[in-house]
Amino acid sequence: MLLERKRSLSRDILYPTDLMDNEQKQQFLGLIEDTNAEEIVSKIFTIEDSDTLEQESFTELLEKIYLRQGYQILKNVNRKGFNADICAVNEKEKSILIMQCKHSMDKDKTLAVGGVQEVIAFQPDYRKAYPKYNMLLSVCSNCEKFEDDAHALANTKHVKLICRQDLRLLLEEAKIDYNEGMWSD
């Protein structure tokens, strides 16, 4: 008897009951109809979307950009525990990208020199691991600009700075669907 009652409740929740009027039944059936995959609207990720991310999701977004450019993302390359946010290898071009990702909820913030110093500090360990590869050092942020001392050090040490406008262009080129990442959960 108890088992039959549970089955009845389950059925009544999943299917319209006899107590529903005809209009309610039609609404209910309309809600549970199978949706066609073509009806699902995809949304391309924008720079404004990146502003709402946490640091980990921002890093994942940048990884997706470089995956589309032919890179493979490597994890835990440096055994000492000090790793760049992104280490990516392009076997075809024999290049390795070492990147620090600096996300801020304040897009108007001017980024200090810290990210540049960090990526430079990682360079020797990655150079040992990939001696025959062209090393590309970079710092990427959703912020508008970097401080002058960050630019000065980056120019001296050949570190590419990617600020908001450059990131916007990378996102437009990559055309990452918003539903592809952890930010869509």
PDB file of C-alpha atoms in Angstrom:
ATOM      1  CA  MET A   1       0.000   0.000   0.000  1.00  0.00           C
ATOM      2  CA  LEU A   2       2.794   2.437   0.933  1.00  0.00           C
ATOM      3  CA  LEU A   3       4.749   1.560  -2.197  1.00  0.00           C
ATOM      4  CA  GLU A   4       1.675   2.154  -4.373  1.00  0.00           C
ATOM      5  CA  ARG A   5       1.159   5.561  -2.708  1.00  0.00           C
ATOM      6  CA  LYS A   6       4.779   6.547  -3.457  1.00  0.00           C
ATOM      7  CA  ARG A   7       4.386   5.520  -7.093  1.00  0.00           C
ATOM      8  CA  SER A   8       1.170   7.522  -7.336  1.00  0.00           C
ATOM      9  CA  LEU A   9       2.848  10.616  -5.899  1.00  0.00           C
ATOM     10  CA  SER A  10       5.770  10.221  -8.263  1.00  0.00           C
ATOM     11  CA  ARG A  11       3.463   9.865 -11.276  1.00  0.00           C
ATOM     12  CA  ASP A  12       1.371  12.861 -10.227  1.00  0.00           C
ATOM     13  CA  ILE A  13       4.440  15.036  -9.910  1.00  0.00           C
ATOM     14  CA  LEU A  14       5.860  14.034 -13.276  1.00  0.00           C
ATOM     15  CA  TYR A  15       2.562  13.982 -15.154  1.00  0.00           C
ATOM     16  CA  PRO A  16      -0.571  16.136 -14.941  1.00  0.00           C
ATOM     17  CA  THR A  17      -3.125  14.874 -12.447  1.00  0.00           C
ATOM     18  CA  ASP A  18      -6.824  14.461 -13.074  1.00  0.00           C
ATOM     19  CA  LEU A  19      -7.416  17.355 -10.688  1.00  0.00           C
ATOM     20  CA  MET A  20      -5.793  19.872 -13.051  1.00  0.00           C
ATOM     21  CA  ASP A  21      -8.076  21.803 -15.333  1.00  0.00           C
ATOM     22  CA  ASN A  22      -7.425  21.591 -19.069  1.00  0.00           C
ATOM     23  CA  GLU A  23      -5.524  24.916 -19.273  1.00  0.00           C
ATOM     24  CA  GLN A  24      -3.154  23.879 -16.470  1.00  0.00           C
ATOM     25  CA  LYS A  25      -2.524  20.555 -18.196  1.00  0.00           C
ATOM     26  CA  GLN A  26      -1.624  22.329 -21.450  1.00  0.00           C
ATOM     27  CA  GLN A  27       0.774  24.659 -19.612  1.00  0.00           C
ATOM     28  CA  PHE A  28       2.336  21.720 -17.813  1.00  0.00           C
ATOM     29  CA  LEU A  29       2.790  19.734 -21.009  1.00  0.00           C
ATOM     30  CA  GLY A  30       4.266  22.794 -22.706  1.00  0.00           C
ATOM     31  CA  LEU A  31       6.865  23.072 -19.951  1.00  0.00           C
ATOM     32  CA  ILE A  32       7.999  19.470 -20.117  1.00  0.00           C
ATOM     33  CA  GLU A  33       8.104  19.093 -23.905  1.00  0.00           C
ATOM     34  CA  ASP A  34      11.471  18.120 -25.310  1.00  0.00           C
ATOM     35  CA  THR A  35      13.444  21.142 -26.385  1.00  0.00           C
ATOM     36  CA  ASN A  36      15.117  21.067 -29.732  1.00  0.00           C
ATOM     37  CA  ALA A  37      18.898  21.573 -29.524  1.00  0.00           C
ATOM     38  CA  GLU A  38      18.650  24.199 -32.260  1.00  0.00           C
ATOM     39  CA  GLU A  39      16.471  26.318 -29.979  1.00  0.00           C
ATOM     40  CA  ILE A  40      19.266  26.696 -27.436  1.00  0.00           C
ATOM     41  CA  VAL A  41      20.831  30.098 -27.940  1.00  0.00           C
ATOM     42  CA  SER A  42      24.592  30.250 -27.748  1.00  0.00           C
ATOM     43  CA  LYS A  43      26.286  33.337 -26.391  1.00  0.00           C
ATOM     44  CA  ILE A  44      29.813  34.339 -27.315  1.00  0.00           C
ATOM     45  CA  PHE A  45      31.963  35.318 -24.350  1.00  0.00           C
ATOM     46  CA  THR A  46      32.726  39.061 -24.156  1.00  0.00           C
ATOM     47  CA  ILE A  47      35.171  41.217 -22.236  1.00  0.00           C
ATOM     48  CA  GLU A  48      32.273  42.344 -20.044  1.00  0.00           C
ATOM     49  CA  ASP A  49      31.587  38.706 -19.167  1.00  0.00           C
ATOM     50  CA  SER A  50      35.210  38.341 -18.079  1.00  0.00           C
ATOM     51  CA  ASP A  51      34.732  41.121 -15.516  1.00  0.00           C
ATOM     52  CA  THR A  52      32.341  38.936 -13.508  1.00  0.00           C
ATOM     53  CA  LEU A  53      34.680  35.938 -13.227  1.00  0.00           C
ATOM     54  CA  GLU A  54      36.712  34.743 -10.277  1.00  0.00           C
ATOM     55  CA  GLN A  55      40.469  34.297 -10.788  1.00  0.00           C
ATOM     56  CA  GLU A  56      40.267  30.545 -11.493  1.00  0.00           C
ATOM     57  CA  SER A  57      37.552  30.979 -14.127  1.00  0.00           C
ATOM     58  CA  PHE A  58      39.464  33.870 -15.712  1.00  0.00           C
ATOM     59  CA  THR A  59      42.506  31.605 -16.055  1.00  0.00           C
ATOM     60  CA  GLU A  60      40.329  28.882 -17.612  1.00  0.00           C
ATOM     61  CA  LEU A  61      38.993  31.416 -20.108  1.00  0.00           C
ATOM     62  CA  LEU A  62      42.529  32.358 -21.159  1.00  0.00           C
ATOM     63  CA  GLU A  63      43.460  28.684 -21.483  1.00  0.00           C
ATOM     64  CA  LYS A  64      40.555  28.228 -23.907  1.00  0.00           C
ATOM     65  CA  ILE A  65      41.822  31.144 -26.007  1.00  0.00           C
ATOM     66  CA  TYR A  66      45.266  29.577 -26.340  1.00  0.00           C
ATOM     67  CA  LEU A  67      43.869  26.091 -26.965  1.00  0.00           C
ATOM     68  CA  ARG A  68      42.128  27.573 -30.002  1.00  0.00           C
ATOM     69  CA  GLN A  69      45.486  28.943 -31.159  1.00  0.00           C
ATOM     70  CA  GLY A  70      47.026  25.470 -31.220  1.00  0.00           C
ATOM     71  CA  TYR A  71      48.589  25.346 -27.760  1.00  0.00           C
ATOM     72  CA  GLN A  72      48.396  22.446 -25.318  1.00  0.00           C
ATOM     73  CA  ILE A  73      47.937  23.431 -21.684  1.00  0.00           C
ATOM     74  CA  LEU A  74      50.442  21.844 -19.309  1.00  0.00           C
ATOM     75  CA  LYS A  75      49.801  21.402 -15.601  1.00  0.00           C
ATOM     76  CA  ASN A  76      52.353  21.357 -12.762  1.00  0.00           C
ATOM     77  CA  VAL A  77      55.471  21.722 -14.899  1.00  0.00           C
ATOM     78  CA  ASN A  78      57.586  23.195 -12.115  1.00  0.00           C
ATOM     79  CA  ARG A  79      58.167  20.550  -9.447  1.00  0.00           C
ATOM     80  CA  LYS A  80      59.060  23.145  -6.798  1.00  0.00           C
ATOM     81  CA  GLY A  81      55.417  24.130  -6.614  1.00  0.00           C
ATOM     82  CA  PHE A  82      55.853  27.581  -8.126  1.00  0.00           C
ATOM     83  CA  ASN A  83      53.969  27.548 -11.388  1.00  0.00           C
ATOM     84  CA  ALA A  84      52.828  30.171 -13.799  1.00  0.00           C
ATOM     85  CA  ASP A  85      49.048  30.465 -14.080  1.00  0.00           C
ATOM     86  CA  ILE A  86      49.275  29.151 -17.636  1.00  0.00           C
ATOM     87  CA  CYS A  87      52.003  27.083 -19.224  1.00  0.00           C
ATOM     88  CA  ALA A  88      51.139  26.191 -22.798  1.00  0.00           C
ATOM     89  CA  VAL A  89      53.165  24.524 -25.536  1.00  0.00           C
ATOM     90  CA  ASN A  90      52.706  24.853 -29.273  1.00  0.00           C
ATOM     91  CA  GLU A  91      54.557  21.849 -30.726  1.00  0.00           C
ATOM     92  CA  LYS A  92      54.092  23.004 -34.308  1.00  0.00           C
ATOM     93  CA  GLU A  93      55.763  26.365 -33.661  1.00  0.00           C
ATOM     94  CA  LYS A  94      58.121  24.986 -30.978  1.00  0.00           C
ATOM     95  CA  SER A  95      57.061  27.703 -28.563  1.00  0.00           C
ATOM     96  CA  ILE A  96      56.116  27.726 -24.911  1.00  0.00           C
ATOM     97  CA  LEU A  97      53.863  30.379 -23.393  1.00  0.00           C
ATOM     98  CA  ILE A  98      54.348  31.265 -19.734  1.00  0.00           C
ATOM     99  CA  MET A  99      51.541  33.537 -18.511  1.00  0.00           C
ATOM    100  CA  GLN A 100      50.421  35.178 -15.323  1.00  0.00           C
ATOM    101  CA  CYS A 101      46.691  35.963 -15.255  1.00  0.00           C
ATOM    102  CA  LYS A 102      45.660  39.021 -13.269  1.00  0.00           C
ATOM    103  CA  HIS A 103      41.924  39.449 -12.893  1.00  0.00           C
ATOM    104  CA  SER A 104      40.257  42.345 -11.123  1.00  0.00           C
ATOM    105  CA  MET A 105      36.625  43.151 -10.414  1.00  0.00           C
ATOM    106  CA  ASP A 106      37.670  46.782 -10.975  1.00  0.00           C
ATOM    107  CA  LYS A 107      38.384  47.024 -14.699  1.00  0.00           C
ATOM    108  CA  ASP A 108      39.640  50.596 -14.296  1.00  0.00           C
ATOM    109  CA  LYS A 109      42.421  49.502 -11.951  1.00  0.00           C
ATOM    110  CA  THR A 110      45.991  50.109 -13.129  1.00  0.00           C
ATOM    111  CA  LEU A 111      48.002  46.922 -12.747  1.00  0.00           C
ATOM    112  CA  ALA A 112      51.304  47.046 -10.859  1.00  0.00           C
ATOM    113  CA  VAL A 113      54.607  45.413 -11.778  1.00  0.00           C
ATOM    114  CA  GLY A 114      54.038  42.242  -9.683  1.00  0.00           C
ATOM    115  CA  GLY A 115      52.741  40.024 -12.486  1.00  0.00           C
ATOM    116  CA  VAL A 116      55.709  40.922 -14.681  1.00  0.00           C
ATOM    117  CA  GLN A 117      58.138  40.098 -11.870  1.00  0.00           C
ATOM    118  CA  GLU A 118      56.396  36.761 -11.269  1.00  0.00           C
ATOM    119  CA  VAL A 119      56.523  35.587 -14.870  1.00  0.00           C
ATOM    120  CA  ILE A 120      60.191  36.598 -15.152  1.00  0.00           C
ATOM    121  CA  ALA A 121      60.973  34.615 -11.990  1.00  0.00           C
ATOM    122  CA  PHE A 122      59.402  31.469 -13.513  1.00  0.00           C
ATOM    123  CA  GLN A 123      61.412  31.692 -16.733  1.00  0.00           C
ATOM    124  CA  PRO A 124      64.591  29.764 -15.676  1.00  0.00           C
ATOM    125  CA  ASP A 125      62.664  26.677 -14.539  1.00  0.00           C
ATOM    126  CA  TYR A 126      60.584  26.527 -17.700  1.00  0.00           C
ATOM    127  CA  ARG A 127      63.677  27.150 -19.835  1.00  0.00           C
ATOM    128  CA  LYS A 128      65.285  24.050 -18.247  1.00  0.00           C
ATOM    129  CA  ALA A 129      62.212  21.962 -19.009  1.00  0.00           C
ATOM    130  CA  TYR A 130      61.939  23.221 -22.615  1.00  0.00           C
ATOM    131  CA  PRO A 131      65.439  24.295 -23.727  1.00  0.00           C
ATOM    132  CA  LYS A 132      64.765  24.091 -27.480  1.00  0.00           C
ATOM    133  CA  TYR A 133      61.525  26.059 -27.436  1.00  0.00           C
ATOM    134  CA  ASN A 134      60.980  29.739 -28.099  1.00  0.00           C
ATOM    135  CA  MET A 135      59.841  31.162 -24.745  1.00  0.00           C
ATOM    136  CA  LEU A 136      56.968  33.656 -24.733  1.00  0.00           C
ATOM    137  CA  LEU A 137      56.401  35.466 -21.435  1.00  0.00           C
ATOM    138  CA  SER A 138      53.131  37.284 -20.873  1.00  0.00           C
ATOM    139  CA  VAL A 139      50.892  38.905 -18.275  1.00  0.00           C
ATOM    140  CA  CYS A 140      47.195  39.179 -19.104  1.00  0.00           C
ATOM    141  CA  SER A 141      44.549  41.218 -17.324  1.00  0.00           C
ATOM    142  CA  ASN A 142      41.018  42.461 -17.792  1.00  0.00           C
ATOM    143  CA  CYS A 143      42.190  45.864 -16.485  1.00  0.00           C
ATOM    144  CA  GLU A 144      42.534  48.919 -18.702  1.00  0.00           C
ATOM    145  CA  LYS A 145      46.284  49.402 -18.302  1.00  0.00           C
ATOM    146  CA  PHE A 146      49.544  48.564 -16.566  1.00  0.00           C
ATOM    147  CA  GLU A 147      51.677  50.947 -14.509  1.00  0.00           C
ATOM    148  CA  ASP A 148      54.659  52.592 -16.199  1.00  0.00           C
ATOM    149  CA  ASP A 149      57.172  50.517 -14.205  1.00  0.00           C
ATOM    150  CA  ALA A 150      55.398  47.336 -15.367  1.00  0.00           C
ATOM    151  CA  HIS A 151      55.804  48.510 -18.978  1.00  0.00           C
ATOM    152  CA  ALA A 152      59.454  49.400 -18.411  1.00  0.00           C
ATOM    153  CA  LEU A 153      60.339  46.005 -16.917  1.00  0.00           C
ATOM    154  CA  ALA A 154      58.244  44.154 -19.503  1.00  0.00           C
ATOM    155  CA  ASN A 155      60.072  45.931 -22.339  1.00  0.00           C
ATOM    156  CA  THR A 156      63.476  45.139 -20.823  1.00  0.00           C
ATOM    157  CA  LYS A 157      62.684  41.437 -20.265  1.00  0.00           C
ATOM    158  CA  HIS A 158      60.555  40.892 -23.399  1.00  0.00           C
ATOM    159  CA  VAL A 159      57.294  40.227 -21.559  1.00  0.00           C
ATOM    160  CA  LYS A 160      54.104  40.826 -23.527  1.00  0.00           C
ATOM    161  CA  LEU A 161      51.464  42.763 -21.587  1.00  0.00           C
ATOM    162  CA  ILE A 162      47.870  42.035 -22.542  1.00  0.00           C
ATOM    163  CA  CYS A 163      45.450  44.569 -21.141  1.00  0.00           C
ATOM    164  CA  ARG A 164      41.710  44.988 -21.600  1.00  0.00           C
ATOM    165  CA  GLN A 165      41.659  46.123 -25.235  1.00  0.00           C
ATOM    166  CA  ASP A 166      44.012  43.337 -26.345  1.00  0.00           C
ATOM    167  CA  LEU A 167      41.976  40.784 -24.384  1.00  0.00           C
ATOM    168  CA  ARG A 168      38.812  42.048 -26.078  1.00  0.00           C
ATOM    169  CA  LEU A 169      40.391  41.300 -29.473  1.00  0.00           C
ATOM    170  CA  LEU A 170      41.547  37.840 -28.362  1.00  0.00           C
ATOM    171  CA  LEU A 171      38.021  37.019 -27.162  1.00  0.00           C
ATOM    172  CA  GLU A 172      36.440  38.261 -30.388  1.00  0.00           C
ATOM    173  CA  GLU A 173      38.818  36.110 -32.421  1.00  0.00           C
ATOM    174  CA  ALA A 174      38.422  32.995 -30.241  1.00  0.00           C
ATOM    175  CA  LYS A 175      34.594  33.108 -30.213  1.00  0.00           C
ATOM    176  CA  ILE A 176      34.278  31.120 -26.991  1.00  0.00           C
ATOM    177  CA  ASP A 177      30.757  29.962 -26.257  1.00  0.00           C
ATOM    178  CA  TYR A 178      29.637  31.060 -22.804  1.00  0.00           C
ATOM    179  CA  ASN A 179      28.312  27.546 -22.120  1.00  0.00           C
ATOM    180  CA  GLU A 180      31.782  25.959 -22.538  1.00  0.00           C
ATOM    181  CA  GLY A 181      33.275  26.774 -19.161  1.00  0.00           C
ATOM    182  CA  MET A 182      32.999  26.573 -15.431  1.00  0.00           C
ATOM    183  CA  TRP A 183      31.568  30.116 -15.381  1.00  0.00           C
ATOM    184  CA  SER A 184      28.298  28.812 -16.911  1.00  0.00           C
ATOM    185  CA  ASP A 185      27.470  26.628 -13.894  1.00  0.00           C
TER     186      ASP A 185
END
